[in-house]
mmCIF file with all atom_site columns, C-alpha atoms in Angstrom:
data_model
loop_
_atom_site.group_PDB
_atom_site.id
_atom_site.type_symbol
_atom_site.label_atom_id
_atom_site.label_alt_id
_atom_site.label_comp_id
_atom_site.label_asym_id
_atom_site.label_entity_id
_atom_site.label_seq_id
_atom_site.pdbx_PDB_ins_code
_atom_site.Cartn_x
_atom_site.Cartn_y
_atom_site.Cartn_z
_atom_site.occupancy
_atom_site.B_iso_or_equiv
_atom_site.pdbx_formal_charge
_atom_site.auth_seq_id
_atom_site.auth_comp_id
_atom_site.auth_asym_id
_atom_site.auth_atom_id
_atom_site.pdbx_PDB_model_num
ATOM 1   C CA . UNK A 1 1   ? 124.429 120.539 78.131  1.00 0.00 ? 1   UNK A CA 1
ATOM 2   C CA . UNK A 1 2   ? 121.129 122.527 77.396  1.00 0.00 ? 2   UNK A CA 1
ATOM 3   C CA . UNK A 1 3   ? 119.000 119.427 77.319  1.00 0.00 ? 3   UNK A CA 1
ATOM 4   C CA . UNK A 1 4   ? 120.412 117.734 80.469  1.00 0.00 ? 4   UNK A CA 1
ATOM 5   C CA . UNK A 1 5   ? 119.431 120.689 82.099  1.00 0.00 ? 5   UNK A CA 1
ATOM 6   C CA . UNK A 1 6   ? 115.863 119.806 81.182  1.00 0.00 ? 6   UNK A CA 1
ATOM 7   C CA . UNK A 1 7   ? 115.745 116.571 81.896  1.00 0.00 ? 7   UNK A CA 1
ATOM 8   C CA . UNK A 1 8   ? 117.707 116.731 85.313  1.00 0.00 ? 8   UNK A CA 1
ATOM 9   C CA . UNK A 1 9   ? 114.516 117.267 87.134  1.00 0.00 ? 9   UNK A CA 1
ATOM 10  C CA . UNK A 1 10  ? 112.796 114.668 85.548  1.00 0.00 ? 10  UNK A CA 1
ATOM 11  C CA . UNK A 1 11  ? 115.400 112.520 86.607  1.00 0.00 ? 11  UNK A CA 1
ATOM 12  C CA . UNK A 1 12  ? 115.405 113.637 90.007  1.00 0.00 ? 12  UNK A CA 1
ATOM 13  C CA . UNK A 1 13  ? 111.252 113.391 90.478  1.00 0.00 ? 13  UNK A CA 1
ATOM 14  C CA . UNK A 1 14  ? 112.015 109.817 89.192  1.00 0.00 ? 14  UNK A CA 1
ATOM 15  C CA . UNK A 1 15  ? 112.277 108.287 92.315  1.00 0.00 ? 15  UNK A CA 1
ATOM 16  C CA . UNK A 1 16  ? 109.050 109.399 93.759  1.00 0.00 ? 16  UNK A CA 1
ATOM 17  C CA . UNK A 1 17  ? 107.362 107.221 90.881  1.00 0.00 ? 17  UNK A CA 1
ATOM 18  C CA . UNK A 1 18  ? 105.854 104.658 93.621  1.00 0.00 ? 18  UNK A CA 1
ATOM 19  C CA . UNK A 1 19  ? 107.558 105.343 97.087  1.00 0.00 ? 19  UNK A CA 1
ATOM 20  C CA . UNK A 1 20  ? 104.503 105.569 98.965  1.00 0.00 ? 20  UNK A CA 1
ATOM 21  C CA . UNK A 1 21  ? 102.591 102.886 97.002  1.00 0.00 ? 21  UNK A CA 1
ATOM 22  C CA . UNK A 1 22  ? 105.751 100.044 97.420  1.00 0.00 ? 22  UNK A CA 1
ATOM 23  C CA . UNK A 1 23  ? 105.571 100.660 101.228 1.00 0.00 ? 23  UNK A CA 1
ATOM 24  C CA . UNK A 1 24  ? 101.600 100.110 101.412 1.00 0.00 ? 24  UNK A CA 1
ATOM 25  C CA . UNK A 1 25  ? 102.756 96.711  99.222  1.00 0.00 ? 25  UNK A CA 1
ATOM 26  C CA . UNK A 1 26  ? 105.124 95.860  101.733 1.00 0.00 ? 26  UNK A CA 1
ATOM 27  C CA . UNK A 1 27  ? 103.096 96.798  105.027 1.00 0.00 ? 27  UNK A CA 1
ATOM 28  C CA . UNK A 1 28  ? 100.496 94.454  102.756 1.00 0.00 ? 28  UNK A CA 1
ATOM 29  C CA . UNK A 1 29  ? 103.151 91.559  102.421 1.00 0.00 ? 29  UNK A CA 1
ATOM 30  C CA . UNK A 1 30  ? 104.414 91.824  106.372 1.00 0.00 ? 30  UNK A CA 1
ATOM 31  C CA . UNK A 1 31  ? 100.281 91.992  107.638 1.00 0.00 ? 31  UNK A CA 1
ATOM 32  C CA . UNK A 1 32  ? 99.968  88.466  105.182 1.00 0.00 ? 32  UNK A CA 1
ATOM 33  C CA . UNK A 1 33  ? 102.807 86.743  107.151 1.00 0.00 ? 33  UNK A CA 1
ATOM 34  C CA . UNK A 1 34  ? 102.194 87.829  110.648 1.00 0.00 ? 34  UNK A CA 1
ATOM 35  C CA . UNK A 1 35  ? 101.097 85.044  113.048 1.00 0.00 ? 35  UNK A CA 1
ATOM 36  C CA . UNK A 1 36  ? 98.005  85.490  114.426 1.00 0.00 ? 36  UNK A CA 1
ATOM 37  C CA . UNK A 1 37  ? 98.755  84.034  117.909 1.00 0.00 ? 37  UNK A CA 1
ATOM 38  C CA . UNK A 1 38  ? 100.881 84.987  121.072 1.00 0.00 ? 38  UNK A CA 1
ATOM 39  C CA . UNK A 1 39  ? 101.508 88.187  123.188 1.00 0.00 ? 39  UNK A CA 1
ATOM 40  C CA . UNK A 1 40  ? 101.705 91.243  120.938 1.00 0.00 ? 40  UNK A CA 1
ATOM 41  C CA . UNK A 1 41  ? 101.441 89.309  117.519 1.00 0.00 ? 41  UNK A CA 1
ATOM 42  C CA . UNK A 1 42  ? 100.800 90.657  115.039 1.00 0.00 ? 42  UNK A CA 1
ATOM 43  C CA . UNK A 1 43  ? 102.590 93.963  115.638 1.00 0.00 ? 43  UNK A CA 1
ATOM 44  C CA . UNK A 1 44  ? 105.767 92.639  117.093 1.00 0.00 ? 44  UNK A CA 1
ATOM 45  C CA . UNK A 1 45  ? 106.331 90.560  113.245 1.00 0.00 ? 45  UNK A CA 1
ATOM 46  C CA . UNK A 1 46  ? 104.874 93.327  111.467 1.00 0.00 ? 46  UNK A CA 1
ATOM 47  C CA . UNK A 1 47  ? 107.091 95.940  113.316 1.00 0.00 ? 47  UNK A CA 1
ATOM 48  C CA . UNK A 1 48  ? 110.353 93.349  112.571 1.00 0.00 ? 48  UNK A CA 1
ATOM 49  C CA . UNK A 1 49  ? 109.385 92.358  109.071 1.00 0.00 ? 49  UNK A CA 1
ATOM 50  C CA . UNK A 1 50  ? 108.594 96.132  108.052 1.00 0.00 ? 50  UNK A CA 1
ATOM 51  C CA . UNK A 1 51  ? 112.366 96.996  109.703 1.00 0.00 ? 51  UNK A CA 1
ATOM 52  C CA . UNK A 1 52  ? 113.913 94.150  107.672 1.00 0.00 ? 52  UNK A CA 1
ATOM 53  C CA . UNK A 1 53  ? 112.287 95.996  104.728 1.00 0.00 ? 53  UNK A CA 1
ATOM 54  C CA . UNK A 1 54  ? 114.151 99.200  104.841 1.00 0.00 ? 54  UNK A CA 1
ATOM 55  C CA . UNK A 1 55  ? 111.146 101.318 106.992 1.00 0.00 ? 55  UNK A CA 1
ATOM 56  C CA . UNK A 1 56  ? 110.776 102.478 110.979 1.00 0.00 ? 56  UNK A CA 1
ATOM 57  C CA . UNK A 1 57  ? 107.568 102.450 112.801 1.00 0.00 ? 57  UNK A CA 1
ATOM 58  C CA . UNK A 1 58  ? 106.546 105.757 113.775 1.00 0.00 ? 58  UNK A CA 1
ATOM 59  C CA . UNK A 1 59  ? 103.215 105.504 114.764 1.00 0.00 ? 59  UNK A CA 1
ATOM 60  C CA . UNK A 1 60  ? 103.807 106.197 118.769 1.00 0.00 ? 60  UNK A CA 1
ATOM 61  C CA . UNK A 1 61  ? 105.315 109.727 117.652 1.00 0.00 ? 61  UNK A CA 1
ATOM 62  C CA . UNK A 1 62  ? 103.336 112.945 118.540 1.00 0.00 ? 62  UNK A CA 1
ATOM 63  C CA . UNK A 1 63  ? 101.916 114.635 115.581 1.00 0.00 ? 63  UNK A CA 1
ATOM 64  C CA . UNK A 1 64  ? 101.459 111.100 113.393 1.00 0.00 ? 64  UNK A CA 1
ATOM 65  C CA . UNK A 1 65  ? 97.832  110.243 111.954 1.00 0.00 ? 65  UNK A CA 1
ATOM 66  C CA . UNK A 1 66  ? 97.840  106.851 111.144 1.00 0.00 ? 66  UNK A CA 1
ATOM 67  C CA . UNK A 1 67  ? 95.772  103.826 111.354 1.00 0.00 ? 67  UNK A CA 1
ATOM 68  C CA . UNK A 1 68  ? 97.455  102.040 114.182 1.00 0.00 ? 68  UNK A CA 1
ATOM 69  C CA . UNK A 1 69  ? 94.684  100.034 115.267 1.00 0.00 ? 69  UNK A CA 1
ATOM 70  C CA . UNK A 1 70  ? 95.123  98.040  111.836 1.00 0.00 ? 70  UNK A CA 1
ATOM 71  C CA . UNK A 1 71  ? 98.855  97.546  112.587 1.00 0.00 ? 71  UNK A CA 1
ATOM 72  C CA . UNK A 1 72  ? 98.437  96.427  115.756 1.00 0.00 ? 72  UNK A CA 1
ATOM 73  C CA . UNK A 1 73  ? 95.284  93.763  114.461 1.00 0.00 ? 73  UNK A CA 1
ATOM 74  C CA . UNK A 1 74  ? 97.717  92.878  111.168 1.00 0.00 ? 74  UNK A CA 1
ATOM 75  C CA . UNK A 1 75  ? 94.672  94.170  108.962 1.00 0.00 ? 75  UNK A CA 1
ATOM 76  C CA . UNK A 1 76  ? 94.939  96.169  106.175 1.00 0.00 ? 76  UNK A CA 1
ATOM 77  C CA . UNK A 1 77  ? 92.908  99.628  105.975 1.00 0.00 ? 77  UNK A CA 1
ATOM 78  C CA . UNK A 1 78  ? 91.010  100.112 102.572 1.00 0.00 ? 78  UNK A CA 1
ATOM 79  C CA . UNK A 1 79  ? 92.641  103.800 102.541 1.00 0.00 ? 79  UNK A CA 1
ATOM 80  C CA . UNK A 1 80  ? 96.287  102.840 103.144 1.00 0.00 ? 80  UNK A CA 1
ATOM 81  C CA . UNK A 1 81  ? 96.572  105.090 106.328 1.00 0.00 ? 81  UNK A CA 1
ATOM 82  C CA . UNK A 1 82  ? 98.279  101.928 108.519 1.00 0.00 ? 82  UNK A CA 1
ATOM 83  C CA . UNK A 1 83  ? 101.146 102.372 106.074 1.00 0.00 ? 83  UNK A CA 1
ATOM 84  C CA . UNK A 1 84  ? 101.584 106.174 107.333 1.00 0.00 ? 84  UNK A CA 1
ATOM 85  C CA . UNK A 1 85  ? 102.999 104.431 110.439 1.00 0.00 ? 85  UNK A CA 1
ATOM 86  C CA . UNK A 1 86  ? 106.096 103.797 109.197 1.00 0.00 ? 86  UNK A CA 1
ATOM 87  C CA . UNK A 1 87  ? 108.683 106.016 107.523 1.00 0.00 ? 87  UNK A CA 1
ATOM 88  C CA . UNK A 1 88  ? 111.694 104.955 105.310 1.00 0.00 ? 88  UNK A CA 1
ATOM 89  C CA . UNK A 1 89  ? 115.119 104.245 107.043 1.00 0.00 ? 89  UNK A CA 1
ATOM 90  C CA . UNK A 1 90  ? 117.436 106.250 104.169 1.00 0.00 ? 90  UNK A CA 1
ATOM 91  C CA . UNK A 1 91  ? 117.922 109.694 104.313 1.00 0.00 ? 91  UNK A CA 1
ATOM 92  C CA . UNK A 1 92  ? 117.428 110.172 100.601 1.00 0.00 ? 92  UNK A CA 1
ATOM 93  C CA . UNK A 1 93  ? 114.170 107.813 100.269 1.00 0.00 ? 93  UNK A CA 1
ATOM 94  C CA . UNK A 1 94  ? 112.933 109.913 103.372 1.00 0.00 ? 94  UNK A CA 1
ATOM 95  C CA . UNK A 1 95  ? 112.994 113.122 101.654 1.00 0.00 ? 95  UNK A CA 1
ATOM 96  C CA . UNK A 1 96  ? 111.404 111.794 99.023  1.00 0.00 ? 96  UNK A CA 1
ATOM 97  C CA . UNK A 1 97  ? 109.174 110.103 101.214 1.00 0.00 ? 97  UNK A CA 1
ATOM 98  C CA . UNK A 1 98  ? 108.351 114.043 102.696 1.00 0.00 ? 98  UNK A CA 1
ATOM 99  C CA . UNK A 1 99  ? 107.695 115.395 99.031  1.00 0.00 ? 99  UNK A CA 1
ATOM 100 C CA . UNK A 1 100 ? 104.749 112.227 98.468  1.00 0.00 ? 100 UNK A CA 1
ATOM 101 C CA . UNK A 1 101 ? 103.820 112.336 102.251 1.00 0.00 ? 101 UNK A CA 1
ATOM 102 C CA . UNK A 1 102 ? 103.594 115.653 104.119 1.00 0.00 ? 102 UNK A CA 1
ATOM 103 C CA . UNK A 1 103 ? 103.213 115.318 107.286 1.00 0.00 ? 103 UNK A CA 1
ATOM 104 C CA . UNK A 1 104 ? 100.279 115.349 108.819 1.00 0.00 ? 104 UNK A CA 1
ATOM 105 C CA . UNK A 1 105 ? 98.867  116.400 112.068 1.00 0.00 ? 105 UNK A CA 1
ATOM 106 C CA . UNK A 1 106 ? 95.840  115.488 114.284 1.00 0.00 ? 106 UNK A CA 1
ATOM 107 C CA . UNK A 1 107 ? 93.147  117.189 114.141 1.00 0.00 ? 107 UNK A CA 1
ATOM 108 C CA . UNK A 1 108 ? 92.543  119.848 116.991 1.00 0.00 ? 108 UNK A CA 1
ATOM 109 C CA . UNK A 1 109 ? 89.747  118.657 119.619 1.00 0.00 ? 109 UNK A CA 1
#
């Protein structure tokens, strides 16, 4: 009993072993695979693909710093911030999600 009360939170910070990381991999695979052509491409297949992947775009919320213009060209930034437009879907992967990734805020002008 005493020693799965030491390893409980090691169990429970085992999840937030690559959240963050596997959605920059995914926002990588969905920017790969968007057309390049027509009205609002590449968002529109990013935005689907990334949904279809478990994750909502939340880049036109107030208060999120993200780098939308690479979403919207279907480039990836060298820094990861385009992946900081999108959130996770589950409630459980989200509060992980708000452990790795604190919200953040834009800076005051």
């Amino acid at each position: 009993m005493v020693t799965l009360r030491r390893l409980l939170p090691l169990l429970l910070l085992l999840p937030l072993a690559g959240c963050f990381s596997d959605q920059k991999e995914q926002l990588a695979v969905c920017e790969a695979s968007a057309p390049r052509t027509g009205e609002g491409q590449p968002f529109k297949a990013i935005q689907s693909c990334m949904d279809q992947a478990g994750y909502r775009f939340i880049g036109w919320d107030s208060g999120v710093v993200c780098g939308m213009a690479a979403v919207v060209k279907g480039q990836p930034t060298k820094d990861g911030s385009d992946a900081l437009c999108f959130e996770p879907k589950g409630w459980l992967a989200l509060k992980f999600y708000r452990i790795e990734v604190p919200t953040r805020h834009p800076p005051a002008s």
